[in-house]
Amino acid sequence: MSKVVLQGPVWLASDVHLGPATPATAEAFLGFLDAAADEAAAVLLPGDIFDAWIGDDAILAAPPWLAAVLQGLRHAAARIPLWLGRGNRDFLMGTALADALGARLLPEPALLETDYGRVLLTHGDEYCTDDDAYQQFRAMVRNPQWQAQFLAQGIPERLAMAQQARGESQAANQMKAAEIMDVNTQAVEDAFRTADVETIVHGHTHRPGRHVLDIDGRRCERWVLPDWDCDHANPPRGGWLVIDRDGLVFYDLDAA
Ligand code: LP5
Ligand code: MN
């Protein structure tokens, strides 16, 4: 399991889901990045920062909304270490994007060594093992051969496939029981044991919160990062997690 050694306060945010129709969310996220650059020692973004990422070559002809987000990421990365993780929407982010931003790619999962101690960080979609359809989708799109074939297509074709996939996913989600789309208890317990940690942080489920578990007599905590929506949700939502020597603390957007 790959380690990421972090000294000082670490800020984490995921599931921002930025796209062409999220100007207010993008503005809030850029404000978060500026605050992180002022106050944190590192910022980690474990997945689904983008609502759909079709390949790093998208930055070569970035529309204005994306160019602004990329500039904000680049500015933050110039001031503090910025780590990008892959989610189920932006699993195609790669080294070309990271290099262009001056950022680094998070290992999956990442074993963080922080001032608070060891923390396992991941997007969290891999823990949703009751969702067979999703796990089949994940196995397909995480396959390097599939990715090479997809990326070999033109950007218009990839955009069309992404749009179709989004539509199919939204339709499929309407039919699923809510619990299927949450993490599986056994998968989470296995993750605690395999990594030998007492703290896991993930996103993906859009069910923010802190869960205390007893794993083999050890008190463990699972922290779920909030999703962001400042354009369509009322009230607007979003937030981040700070890990420092005193522990973990959630912050809402209105704390910024
Ligand atoms: O994403 P969300 O919140 O709707 O639901 C997720 C799971 N669905 C996904 C699928 C993505 O939304 C697809 C869009 C990715 C865009 C960028 C990648 C580049 C294009 C890739 C083209 C294939 O992650 C959903 C979970 C839910 O989280 C909760 O955990 O339930 O999983 C499903 O709904 C599984 C379904 O089987 C979804 C399958 C959709 C894609 C089908 C492939 C066909 C593509 C068309 C090609 C011509
Ligand atoms: Mn996700």
PDB file of C-alpha atoms and ligand atoms in Angstrom:
ATOM      1  CA  MET A   1       0.000   0.000   0.000  1.00  0.00           C
ATOM      2  CA  SER A   2       1.513   3.329  -1.092  1.00  0.00           C
ATOM      3  CA  LYS A   3       2.273   5.854   1.645  1.00  0.00           C
ATOM      4  CA  VAL A   4       1.886   9.628   1.460  1.00  0.00           C
ATOM      5  CA  VAL A   5       3.814  11.405   4.216  1.00  0.00           C
ATOM      6  CA  LEU A   6       2.212  14.712   5.221  1.00  0.00           C
ATOM      7  CA  GLN A   7       3.441  17.166   7.859  1.00  0.00           C
ATOM      8  CA  GLY A   8       1.202  19.968   9.087  1.00  0.00           C
ATOM      9  CA  PRO A   9      -2.553  20.501   8.610  1.00  0.00           C
ATOM     10  CA  VAL A  10      -4.063  18.622   5.661  1.00  0.00           C
ATOM     11  CA  TRP A  11      -7.268  19.784   3.987  1.00  0.00           C
ATOM     12  CA  LEU A  12      -9.380  17.251   2.052  1.00  0.00           C
ATOM     13  CA  ALA A  13     -12.367  17.706  -0.279  1.00  0.00           C
ATOM     14  CA  SER A  14     -14.031  15.453  -2.846  1.00  0.00           C
ATOM     15  CA  ASP A  15     -17.234  15.131  -4.891  1.00  0.00           C
ATOM     16  CA  VAL A  16     -17.263  18.735  -6.035  1.00  0.00           C
ATOM     17  CA  HIS A  17     -18.581  17.536  -9.417  1.00  0.00           C
ATOM     18  CA  LEU A  18     -17.494  20.544 -11.447  1.00  0.00           C
ATOM     19  CA  GLY A  19     -18.798  20.960 -14.978  1.00  0.00           C
ATOM     20  CA  PRO A  20     -20.134  23.604 -17.389  1.00  0.00           C
ATOM     21  CA  ALA A  21     -23.313  24.109 -15.306  1.00  0.00           C
ATOM     22  CA  THR A  22     -21.740  24.628 -11.878  1.00  0.00           C
ATOM     23  CA  PRO A  23     -20.462  28.233 -11.784  1.00  0.00           C
ATOM     24  CA  ALA A  24     -21.379  28.855  -8.139  1.00  0.00           C
ATOM     25  CA  THR A  25     -19.846  25.556  -7.028  1.00  0.00           C
ATOM     26  CA  ALA A  26     -16.694  26.348  -8.977  1.00  0.00           C
ATOM     27  CA  GLU A  27     -16.486  29.774  -7.326  1.00  0.00           C
ATOM     28  CA  ALA A  28     -16.844  28.212  -3.877  1.00  0.00           C
ATOM     29  CA  PHE A  29     -14.243  25.575  -4.736  1.00  0.00           C
ATOM     30  CA  LEU A  30     -11.747  28.185  -5.922  1.00  0.00           C
ATOM     31  CA  GLY A  31     -12.288  30.029  -2.628  1.00  0.00           C
ATOM     32  CA  PHE A  32     -11.612  26.771  -0.793  1.00  0.00           C
ATOM     33  CA  LEU A  33      -8.371  26.273  -2.725  1.00  0.00           C
ATOM     34  CA  ASP A  34      -7.228  29.821  -1.876  1.00  0.00           C
ATOM     35  CA  ALA A  35      -8.005  29.301   1.820  1.00  0.00           C
ATOM     36  CA  ALA A  36      -6.215  25.958   1.778  1.00  0.00           C
ATOM     37  CA  ALA A  37      -3.148  27.526   0.180  1.00  0.00           C
ATOM     38  CA  ASP A  38      -3.153  30.138   2.972  1.00  0.00           C
ATOM     39  CA  GLU A  39      -3.739  27.786   5.910  1.00  0.00           C
ATOM     40  CA  ALA A  40      -2.937  24.171   5.031  1.00  0.00           C
ATOM     41  CA  ALA A  41       0.327  22.302   4.512  1.00  0.00           C
ATOM     42  CA  ALA A  42      -1.246  20.184   1.752  1.00  0.00           C
ATOM     43  CA  VAL A  43      -4.604  19.762   0.010  1.00  0.00           C
ATOM     44  CA  LEU A  44      -5.912  16.355  -1.071  1.00  0.00           C
ATOM     45  CA  LEU A  45      -8.805  15.934  -3.512  1.00  0.00           C
ATOM     46  CA  PRO A  46      -9.796  12.226  -3.453  1.00  0.00           C
ATOM     47  CA  GLY A  47     -12.014  12.029  -6.501  1.00  0.00           C
ATOM     48  CA  ASP A  48     -14.965  13.403  -8.439  1.00  0.00           C
ATOM     49  CA  ILE A  49     -13.640  16.941  -8.527  1.00  0.00           C
ATOM     50  CA  PHE A  50     -14.952  16.909 -12.079  1.00  0.00           C
ATOM     51  CA  ASP A  51     -18.452  15.740 -13.014  1.00  0.00           C
ATOM     52  CA  ALA A  52     -17.045  13.886 -16.011  1.00  0.00           C
ATOM     53  CA  TRP A  53     -13.405  13.709 -17.138  1.00  0.00           C
ATOM     54  CA  ILE A  54     -12.899  12.316 -20.664  1.00  0.00           C
ATOM     55  CA  GLY A  55      -9.108  12.478 -20.821  1.00  0.00           C
ATOM     56  CA  ASP A  56      -6.235  14.825 -20.016  1.00  0.00           C
ATOM     57  CA  ASP A  57      -6.147  16.150 -23.593  1.00  0.00           C
ATOM     58  CA  ALA A  58      -9.355  18.007 -22.683  1.00  0.00           C
ATOM     59  CA  ILE A  59      -7.119  20.678 -21.152  1.00  0.00           C
ATOM     60  CA  LEU A  60      -5.657  21.513 -24.583  1.00  0.00           C
ATOM     61  CA  ALA A  61      -8.881  23.248 -25.635  1.00  0.00           C
ATOM     62  CA  ALA A  62     -10.423  23.897 -22.221  1.00  0.00           C
ATOM     63  CA  PRO A  63     -13.717  25.816 -22.204  1.00  0.00           C
ATOM     64  CA  PRO A  64     -13.688  28.928 -19.963  1.00  0.00           C
ATOM     65  CA  TRP A  65     -15.209  27.187 -16.922  1.00  0.00           C
ATOM     66  CA  LEU A  66     -12.551  24.459 -17.037  1.00  0.00           C
ATOM     67  CA  ALA A  67      -9.710  26.876 -17.740  1.00  0.00           C
ATOM     68  CA  ALA A  68     -10.654  28.828 -14.595  1.00  0.00           C
ATOM     69  CA  VAL A  69     -10.739  25.675 -12.454  1.00  0.00           C
ATOM     70  CA  LEU A  70      -7.430  24.452 -13.861  1.00  0.00           C
ATOM     71  CA  GLN A  71      -5.884  27.857 -13.129  1.00  0.00           C
ATOM     72  CA  GLY A  72      -7.122  27.699  -9.549  1.00  0.00           C
ATOM     73  CA  LEU A  73      -5.700  24.212  -9.117  1.00  0.00           C
ATOM     74  CA  ARG A  74      -2.397  25.315 -10.651  1.00  0.00           C
ATOM     75  CA  HIS A  75      -2.187  28.342  -8.347  1.00  0.00           C
ATOM     76  CA  ALA A  76      -2.847  26.217  -5.276  1.00  0.00           C
ATOM     77  CA  ALA A  77      -0.325  23.591  -6.383  1.00  0.00           C
ATOM     78  CA  ALA A  78       2.283  26.336  -6.764  1.00  0.00           C
ATOM     79  CA  ARG A  79       1.848  27.222  -3.060  1.00  0.00           C
ATOM     80  CA  ILE A  80       1.249  23.875  -1.306  1.00  0.00           C
ATOM     81  CA  PRO A  81       1.387  20.212  -2.347  1.00  0.00           C
ATOM     82  CA  LEU A  82      -1.855  19.329  -4.159  1.00  0.00           C
ATOM     83  CA  TRP A  83      -2.826  15.687  -4.555  1.00  0.00           C
ATOM     84  CA  LEU A  84      -5.465  14.549  -7.075  1.00  0.00           C
ATOM     85  CA  GLY A  85      -7.407  11.307  -6.551  1.00  0.00           C
ATOM     86  CA  ARG A  86      -9.577   9.519  -9.104  1.00  0.00           C
ATOM     87  CA  GLY A  87     -13.306   8.959  -8.571  1.00  0.00           C
ATOM     88  CA  ASN A  88     -15.944   7.215 -10.634  1.00  0.00           C
ATOM     89  CA  ARG A  89     -16.400  10.315 -12.782  1.00  0.00           C
ATOM     90  CA  ASP A  90     -12.772  11.393 -13.188  1.00  0.00           C
ATOM     91  CA  PHE A  91     -10.918   8.059 -13.198  1.00  0.00           C
ATOM     92  CA  LEU A  92      -9.311   9.138 -16.497  1.00  0.00           C
ATOM     93  CA  MET A  93      -7.286  11.911 -14.852  1.00  0.00           C
ATOM     94  CA  GLY A  94      -3.628  11.039 -15.344  1.00  0.00           C
ATOM     95  CA  THR A  95      -0.049  12.206 -15.146  1.00  0.00           C
ATOM     96  CA  ALA A  96      -0.415  14.635 -18.040  1.00  0.00           C
ATOM     97  CA  LEU A  97      -3.013  16.611 -16.080  1.00  0.00           C
ATOM     98  CA  ALA A  98      -1.082  16.296 -12.822  1.00  0.00           C
ATOM     99  CA  ASP A  99       2.106  17.525 -14.477  1.00  0.00           C
ATOM    100  CA  ALA A 100       0.287  20.415 -16.165  1.00  0.00           C
ATOM    101  CA  LEU A 101      -1.027  21.515 -12.767  1.00  0.00           C
ATOM    102  CA  GLY A 102       2.121  20.824 -10.766  1.00  0.00           C
ATOM    103  CA  ALA A 103       0.043  18.357  -8.756  1.00  0.00           C
ATOM    104  CA  ARG A 104       0.535  14.719  -7.796  1.00  0.00           C
ATOM    105  CA  LEU A 105      -1.756  11.707  -8.220  1.00  0.00           C
ATOM    106  CA  LEU A 106      -2.944   9.989  -5.074  1.00  0.00           C
ATOM    107  CA  PRO A 107      -2.245   6.266  -4.878  1.00  0.00           C
ATOM    108  CA  GLU A 108      -5.401   4.153  -4.654  1.00  0.00           C
ATOM    109  CA  PRO A 109      -5.862   3.679  -1.799  1.00  0.00           C
ATOM    110  CA  ALA A 110      -3.448   6.108  -0.130  1.00  0.00           C
ATOM    111  CA  LEU A 111      -2.010   5.392   3.284  1.00  0.00           C
ATOM    112  CA  LEU A 112      -1.548   8.879   4.719  1.00  0.00           C
ATOM    113  CA  GLU A 113       1.020   9.376   7.461  1.00  0.00           C
ATOM    114  CA  THR A 114      -0.204  12.598   9.081  1.00  0.00           C
ATOM    115  CA  ASP A 115       0.497  14.526  12.296  1.00  0.00           C
ATOM    116  CA  TYR A 116      -2.600  12.769  13.671  1.00  0.00           C
ATOM    117  CA  GLY A 117      -1.403   9.319  12.637  1.00  0.00           C
ATOM    118  CA  ARG A 118      -2.114   6.830   9.857  1.00  0.00           C
ATOM    119  CA  VAL A 119      -5.243   7.472   7.768  1.00  0.00           C
ATOM    120  CA  LEU A 120      -6.472   5.400   4.813  1.00  0.00           C
ATOM    121  CA  LEU A 121      -7.815   7.634   2.049  1.00  0.00           C
ATOM    122  CA  THR A 122      -9.758   6.547  -1.009  1.00  0.00           C
ATOM    123  CA  HIS A 123     -12.671   7.720  -3.145  1.00  0.00           C
ATOM    124  CA  GLY A 124     -14.919   5.068  -1.592  1.00  0.00           C
ATOM    125  CA  ASP A 125     -16.710   3.682  -4.644  1.00  0.00           C
ATOM    126  CA  GLU A 126     -14.761   0.464  -4.304  1.00  0.00           C
ATOM    127  CA  TYR A 127     -16.498  -0.160  -0.965  1.00  0.00           C
ATOM    128  CA  CYS A 128     -19.951  -0.187  -2.644  1.00  0.00           C
ATOM    129  CA  THR A 129     -19.722  -3.916  -3.261  1.00  0.00           C
ATOM    130  CA  ASP A 130     -23.484  -4.553  -3.040  1.00  0.00           C
ATOM    131  CA  ASP A 131     -23.843  -2.583  -6.267  1.00  0.00           C
ATOM    132  CA  ASP A 132     -22.974  -5.326  -8.767  1.00  0.00           C
ATOM    133  CA  ALA A 133     -23.812  -3.200 -11.803  1.00  0.00           C
ATOM    134  CA  TYR A 134     -21.504  -0.448 -10.634  1.00  0.00           C
ATOM    135  CA  GLN A 135     -18.658  -2.821  -9.800  1.00  0.00           C
ATOM    136  CA  GLN A 136     -18.934  -4.294 -13.300  1.00  0.00           C
ATOM    137  CA  PHE A 137     -18.814  -0.760 -14.747  1.00  0.00           C
ATOM    138  CA  ARG A 138     -15.831   0.055 -12.547  1.00  0.00           C
ATOM    139  CA  ALA A 139     -13.933  -3.081 -13.630  1.00  0.00           C
ATOM    140  CA  MET A 140     -14.519  -2.118 -17.269  1.00  0.00           C
ATOM    141  CA  VAL A 141     -13.478   1.526 -17.103  1.00  0.00           C
ATOM    142  CA  ARG A 142     -10.491   0.881 -14.811  1.00  0.00           C
ATOM    143  CA  ASN A 143      -9.096  -1.632 -17.327  1.00  0.00           C
ATOM    144  CA  PRO A 144      -6.037  -0.108 -19.059  1.00  0.00           C
ATOM    145  CA  GLN A 145      -6.954  -1.664 -22.420  1.00  0.00           C
ATOM    146  CA  TRP A 146     -10.456  -0.212 -22.229  1.00  0.00           C
ATOM    147  CA  GLN A 147      -9.034   3.165 -21.280  1.00  0.00           C
ATOM    148  CA  ALA A 148      -6.583   3.109 -24.209  1.00  0.00           C
ATOM    149  CA  GLN A 149      -9.410   2.315 -26.629  1.00  0.00           C
ATOM    150  CA  PHE A 150     -11.607   5.031 -25.154  1.00  0.00           C
ATOM    151  CA  LEU A 151      -8.866   7.654 -25.199  1.00  0.00           C
ATOM    152  CA  ALA A 152      -8.009   6.766 -28.819  1.00  0.00           C
ATOM    153  CA  GLN A 153     -11.365   8.200 -29.850  1.00  0.00           C
ATOM    154  CA  GLY A 154     -11.904  11.855 -30.669  1.00  0.00           C
ATOM    155  CA  ILE A 155     -13.064  14.275 -27.995  1.00  0.00           C
ATOM    156  CA  PRO A 156     -16.561  14.646 -29.538  1.00  0.00           C
ATOM    157  CA  GLU A 157     -17.033  10.861 -29.465  1.00  0.00           C
ATOM    158  CA  ARG A 158     -15.803  10.658 -25.873  1.00  0.00           C
ATOM    159  CA  LEU A 159     -18.106  13.493 -24.819  1.00  0.00           C
ATOM    160  CA  ALA A 160     -21.056  11.674 -26.398  1.00  0.00           C
ATOM    161  CA  MET A 161     -20.184   8.426 -24.605  1.00  0.00           C
ATOM    162  CA  ALA A 162     -19.824  10.271 -21.307  1.00  0.00           C
ATOM    163  CA  GLN A 163     -23.200  11.924 -21.781  1.00  0.00           C
ATOM    164  CA  GLN A 164     -24.797   8.556 -22.577  1.00  0.00           C
ATOM    165  CA  ALA A 165     -23.135   6.954 -19.573  1.00  0.00           C
ATOM    166  CA  ARG A 166     -24.356   9.757 -17.315  1.00  0.00           C
ATOM    167  CA  GLY A 167     -27.893   9.270 -18.570  1.00  0.00           C
ATOM    168  CA  GLU A 168     -27.744   5.523 -18.051  1.00  0.00           C
ATOM    169  CA  SER A 169     -26.347   5.958 -14.586  1.00  0.00           C
ATOM    170  CA  GLN A 170     -28.989   8.452 -13.523  1.00  0.00           C
ATOM    171  CA  ALA A 171     -31.699   6.133 -14.837  1.00  0.00           C
ATOM    172  CA  ALA A 172     -30.138   3.129 -13.090  1.00  0.00           C
ATOM    173  CA  ASN A 173     -29.835   5.039  -9.807  1.00  0.00           C
ATOM    174  CA  GLN A 174     -33.569   5.767  -9.847  1.00  0.00           C
ATOM    175  CA  MET A 175     -34.216   2.036  -9.713  1.00  0.00           C
ATOM    176  CA  LYS A 176     -31.743   1.136  -6.964  1.00  0.00           C
ATOM    177  CA  ALA A 177     -32.374   0.776  -3.263  1.00  0.00           C
ATOM    178  CA  ALA A 178     -30.463   3.485  -1.380  1.00  0.00           C
ATOM    179  CA  GLU A 179     -28.536   1.005   0.746  1.00  0.00           C
ATOM    180  CA  ILE A 180     -27.062  -0.648  -2.343  1.00  0.00           C
ATOM    181  CA  MET A 181     -25.422   2.697  -3.188  1.00  0.00           C
ATOM    182  CA  ASP A 182     -23.729   2.977   0.203  1.00  0.00           C
ATOM    183  CA  VAL A 183     -20.603   1.206   1.376  1.00  0.00           C
ATOM    184  CA  ASN A 184     -20.752  -2.453   2.318  1.00  0.00           C
ATOM    185  CA  THR A 185     -19.933  -3.039   5.971  1.00  0.00           C
ATOM    186  CA  GLN A 186     -17.744  -6.052   5.312  1.00  0.00           C
ATOM    187  CA  ALA A 187     -15.784  -4.211   2.593  1.00  0.00           C
ATOM    188  CA  VAL A 188     -15.100  -1.375   5.032  1.00  0.00           C
ATOM    189  CA  GLU A 189     -14.066  -3.734   7.834  1.00  0.00           C
ATOM    190  CA  ASP A 190     -11.756  -5.552   5.423  1.00  0.00           C
ATOM    191  CA  ALA A 191     -10.183  -2.206   4.489  1.00  0.00           C
ATOM    192  CA  PHE A 192      -9.501  -1.343   8.143  1.00  0.00           C
ATOM    193  CA  ARG A 193      -7.882  -4.739   8.716  1.00  0.00           C
ATOM    194  CA  THR A 194      -5.858  -4.847   5.500  1.00  0.00           C
ATOM    195  CA  ALA A 195      -4.420  -1.356   6.008  1.00  0.00           C
ATOM    196  CA  ASP A 196      -4.111  -1.824   9.792  1.00  0.00           C
ATOM    197  CA  VAL A 197      -5.506   1.664  10.412  1.00  0.00           C
ATOM    198  CA  GLU A 198      -8.072   3.079  12.792  1.00  0.00           C
ATOM    199  CA  THR A 199      -9.198   5.920  10.523  1.00  0.00           C
ATOM    200  CA  ILE A 200     -10.593   5.773   7.001  1.00  0.00           C
ATOM    201  CA  VAL A 201     -11.606   8.834   4.966  1.00  0.00           C
ATOM    202  CA  HIS A 202     -13.573   8.553   1.738  1.00  0.00           C
ATOM    203  CA  GLY A 203     -16.175  10.329  -0.370  1.00  0.00           C
ATOM    204  CA  HIS A 204     -18.434   9.135  -3.181  1.00  0.00           C
ATOM    205  CA  THR A 205     -21.602   8.227  -1.250  1.00  0.00           C
ATOM    206  CA  HIS A 206     -22.695  11.860  -0.711  1.00  0.00           C
ATOM    207  CA  ARG A 207     -23.605  10.826   2.857  1.00  0.00           C
ATOM    208  CA  PRO A 208     -21.215  12.958   4.903  1.00  0.00           C
ATOM    209  CA  GLY A 209     -20.548  12.018   8.479  1.00  0.00           C
ATOM    210  CA  ARG A 210     -18.411  10.226  11.039  1.00  0.00           C
ATOM    211  CA  HIS A 211     -19.048   6.582  11.857  1.00  0.00           C
ATOM    212  CA  VAL A 212     -17.481   4.800  14.843  1.00  0.00           C
ATOM    213  CA  LEU A 213     -16.857   1.072  14.495  1.00  0.00           C
ATOM    214  CA  ASP A 214     -15.354  -1.636  16.667  1.00  0.00           C
ATOM    215  CA  ILE A 215     -12.865  -3.590  14.573  1.00  0.00           C
ATOM    216  CA  ASP A 216     -11.409  -6.537  16.554  1.00  0.00           C
ATOM    217  CA  GLY A 217     -11.719  -4.552  19.776  1.00  0.00           C
ATOM    218  CA  ARG A 218     -10.200  -1.382  18.286  1.00  0.00           C
ATOM    219  CA  ARG A 219     -12.243   1.825  18.128  1.00  0.00           C
ATOM    220  CA  CYS A 220     -12.145   2.895  14.485  1.00  0.00           C
ATOM    221  CA  GLU A 221     -13.646   5.851  12.622  1.00  0.00           C
ATOM    222  CA  ARG A 222     -14.905   6.148   9.043  1.00  0.00           C
ATOM    223  CA  TRP A 223     -15.204   9.766   7.858  1.00  0.00           C
ATOM    224  CA  VAL A 224     -17.277  10.490   4.743  1.00  0.00           C
ATOM    225  CA  LEU A 225     -16.567  13.724   2.859  1.00  0.00           C
ATOM    226  CA  PRO A 226     -19.513  15.911   1.762  1.00  0.00           C
ATOM    227  CA  ASP A 227     -20.487  16.502  -1.854  1.00  0.00           C
ATOM    228  CA  TRP A 228     -20.735  20.051  -3.151  1.00  0.00           C
ATOM    229  CA  ASP A 229     -23.635  21.733  -4.932  1.00  0.00           C
ATOM    230  CA  CYS A 230     -23.911  25.516  -4.791  1.00  0.00           C
ATOM    231  CA  ASP A 231     -25.863  25.804  -8.057  1.00  0.00           C
ATOM    232  CA  HIS A 232     -28.936  23.622  -7.714  1.00  0.00           C
ATOM    233  CA  ALA A 233     -29.187  22.613  -4.047  1.00  0.00           C
ATOM    234  CA  ASN A 234     -31.084  24.769  -1.597  1.00  0.00           C
ATOM    235  CA  PRO A 235     -29.393  25.461   0.701  1.00  0.00           C
ATOM    236  CA  PRO A 236     -26.064  25.294  -1.144  1.00  0.00           C
ATOM    237  CA  ARG A 237     -23.818  22.563   0.241  1.00  0.00           C
ATOM    238  CA  GLY A 238     -20.146  21.745   0.376  1.00  0.00           C
ATOM    239  CA  GLY A 239     -17.334  21.347   2.840  1.00  0.00           C
ATOM    240  CA  TRP A 240     -14.018  19.830   3.679  1.00  0.00           C
ATOM    241  CA  LEU A 241     -12.127  17.894   6.331  1.00  0.00           C
ATOM    242  CA  VAL A 242      -9.032  19.088   8.179  1.00  0.00           C
ATOM    243  CA  ILE A 243      -6.586  16.554   9.630  1.00  0.00           C
ATOM    244  CA  ASP A 244      -4.002  17.937  12.036  1.00  0.00           C
ATOM    245  CA  ARG A 245      -2.215  16.822  15.190  1.00  0.00           C
ATOM    246  CA  ASP A 246      -5.419  17.336  17.232  1.00  0.00           C
ATOM    247  CA  GLY A 247      -7.557  15.093  15.012  1.00  0.00           C
ATOM    248  CA  LEU A 248     -10.133  15.440  12.245  1.00  0.00           C
ATOM    249  CA  VAL A 249     -12.691  18.248  11.913  1.00  0.00           C
ATOM    250  CA  PHE A 250     -15.352  18.899   9.264  1.00  0.00           C
ATOM    251  CA  TYR A 251     -15.868  22.452   7.954  1.00  0.00           C
ATOM    252  CA  ASP A 252     -18.893  23.668   6.013  1.00  0.00           C
ATOM    253  CA  LEU A 253     -18.606  26.124   3.154  1.00  0.00           C
ATOM    254  CA  ASP A 254     -20.023  28.920   5.289  1.00  0.00           C
ATOM    255  CA  ALA A 255     -16.949  28.510   7.497  1.00  0.00           C
ATOM    256  CA  ALA A 256     -14.803  29.771   4.652  1.00  0.00           C
TER     257      ALA A 256
HETATM  258  O1  LP5 B   1     -22.144   8.616 -11.223  1.00  0.00           O
HETATM  259  P1  LP5 B   1     -23.457   8.553 -10.512  1.00  0.00           P
HETATM  260  O2  LP5 B   1     -23.518   9.384  -9.288  1.00  0.00           O
HETATM  261  O3  LP5 B   1     -24.641   8.715 -11.425  1.00  0.00           O
HETATM  262  O4  LP5 B   1     -23.599   7.025  -9.991  1.00  0.00           O
HETATM  263  C1  LP5 B   1     -22.459   6.295  -9.612  1.00  0.00           C
HETATM  264  C2  LP5 B   1     -22.387   5.033 -10.453  1.00  0.00           C
HETATM  265  N1  LP5 B   1     -22.344   5.336 -11.862  1.00  0.00           N
HETATM  266  C3  LP5 B   1     -21.191   5.655 -12.446  1.00  0.00           C
HETATM  267  C4  LP5 B   1     -21.269   5.861 -13.948  1.00  0.00           C
HETATM  268  C5  LP5 B   1     -20.849   7.293 -14.287  1.00  0.00           C
HETATM  269  O5  LP5 B   1     -21.833   8.218 -13.832  1.00  0.00           O
HETATM  270  C6  LP5 B   1     -20.684   7.347 -15.804  1.00  0.00           C
HETATM  271  C7  LP5 B   1     -20.163   8.698 -16.274  1.00  0.00           C
HETATM  272  C8  LP5 B   1     -18.660   8.788 -16.257  1.00  0.00           C
HETATM  273  C9  LP5 B   1     -18.218  10.008 -17.035  1.00  0.00           C
HETATM  274  C10 LP5 B   1     -16.750  10.142 -17.298  1.00  0.00           C
HETATM  275  C11 LP5 B   1     -16.048   8.888 -17.814  1.00  0.00           C
HETATM  276  C12 LP5 B   1     -15.814   8.857 -19.335  1.00  0.00           C
HETATM  277  C13 LP5 B   1     -16.921   8.176 -20.106  1.00  0.00           C
HETATM  278  C14 LP5 B   1     -17.060   6.681 -19.806  1.00  0.00           C
HETATM  279  C15 LP5 B   1     -17.986   6.008 -20.775  1.00  0.00           C
HETATM  280  C16 LP5 B   1     -18.363   4.628 -20.303  1.00  0.00           C
HETATM  281  O6  LP5 B   1     -20.152   5.800 -11.831  1.00  0.00           O
HETATM  282  C17 LP5 B   1     -23.610   4.184 -10.181  1.00  0.00           C
HETATM  283  C18 LP5 B   1     -23.694   3.864  -8.692  1.00  0.00           C
HETATM  284  C19 LP5 B   1     -23.717   5.172  -7.906  1.00  0.00           C
HETATM  285  O7  LP5 B   1     -22.548   5.951  -8.245  1.00  0.00           O
HETATM  286  C20 LP5 B   1     -23.709   4.964  -6.395  1.00  0.00           C
HETATM  287  O8  LP5 B   1     -22.536   4.343  -6.013  1.00  0.00           O
HETATM  288  O9  LP5 B   1     -24.888   3.102  -8.432  1.00  0.00           O
HETATM  289  O10 LP5 B   1     -23.395   2.958 -10.916  1.00  0.00           O
HETATM  290  C21 LP5 B   1     -24.358   2.615 -11.819  1.00  0.00           C
HETATM  291  O11 LP5 B   1     -25.396   3.244 -11.992  1.00  0.00           O
HETATM  292  C22 LP5 B   1     -23.985   1.396 -12.604  1.00  0.00           C
HETATM  293  C23 LP5 B   1     -24.678   1.427 -13.959  1.00  0.00           C
HETATM  294  O12 LP5 B   1     -24.578   0.205 -14.551  1.00  0.00           O
HETATM  295  C24 LP5 B   1     -24.087   2.583 -14.730  1.00  0.00           C
HETATM  296  C25 LP5 B   1     -23.576   2.259 -16.020  1.00  0.00           C
HETATM  297  C26 LP5 B   1     -23.438   3.548 -16.847  1.00  0.00           C
HETATM  298  C27 LP5 B   1     -22.503   3.459 -17.969  1.00  0.00           C
HETATM  299  C28 LP5 B   1     -22.829   2.375 -19.012  1.00  0.00           C
HETATM  300  C29 LP5 B   1     -21.718   2.260 -20.075  1.00  0.00           C
HETATM  301  C30 LP5 B   1     -22.223   2.608 -21.475  1.00  0.00           C
HETATM  302  C31 LP5 B   1     -21.488   3.788 -22.050  1.00  0.00           C
HETATM  303  C32 LP5 B   1     -21.961   4.169 -23.435  1.00  0.00           C
HETATM  304  C33 LP5 B   1     -20.919   3.917 -24.487  1.00  0.00           C
HETATM  305  C34 LP5 B   1     -21.436   4.123 -25.869  1.00  0.00           C
HETATM  306 MN    MN B   2     -18.117   9.393  -6.720  1.00  0.00          MN
END
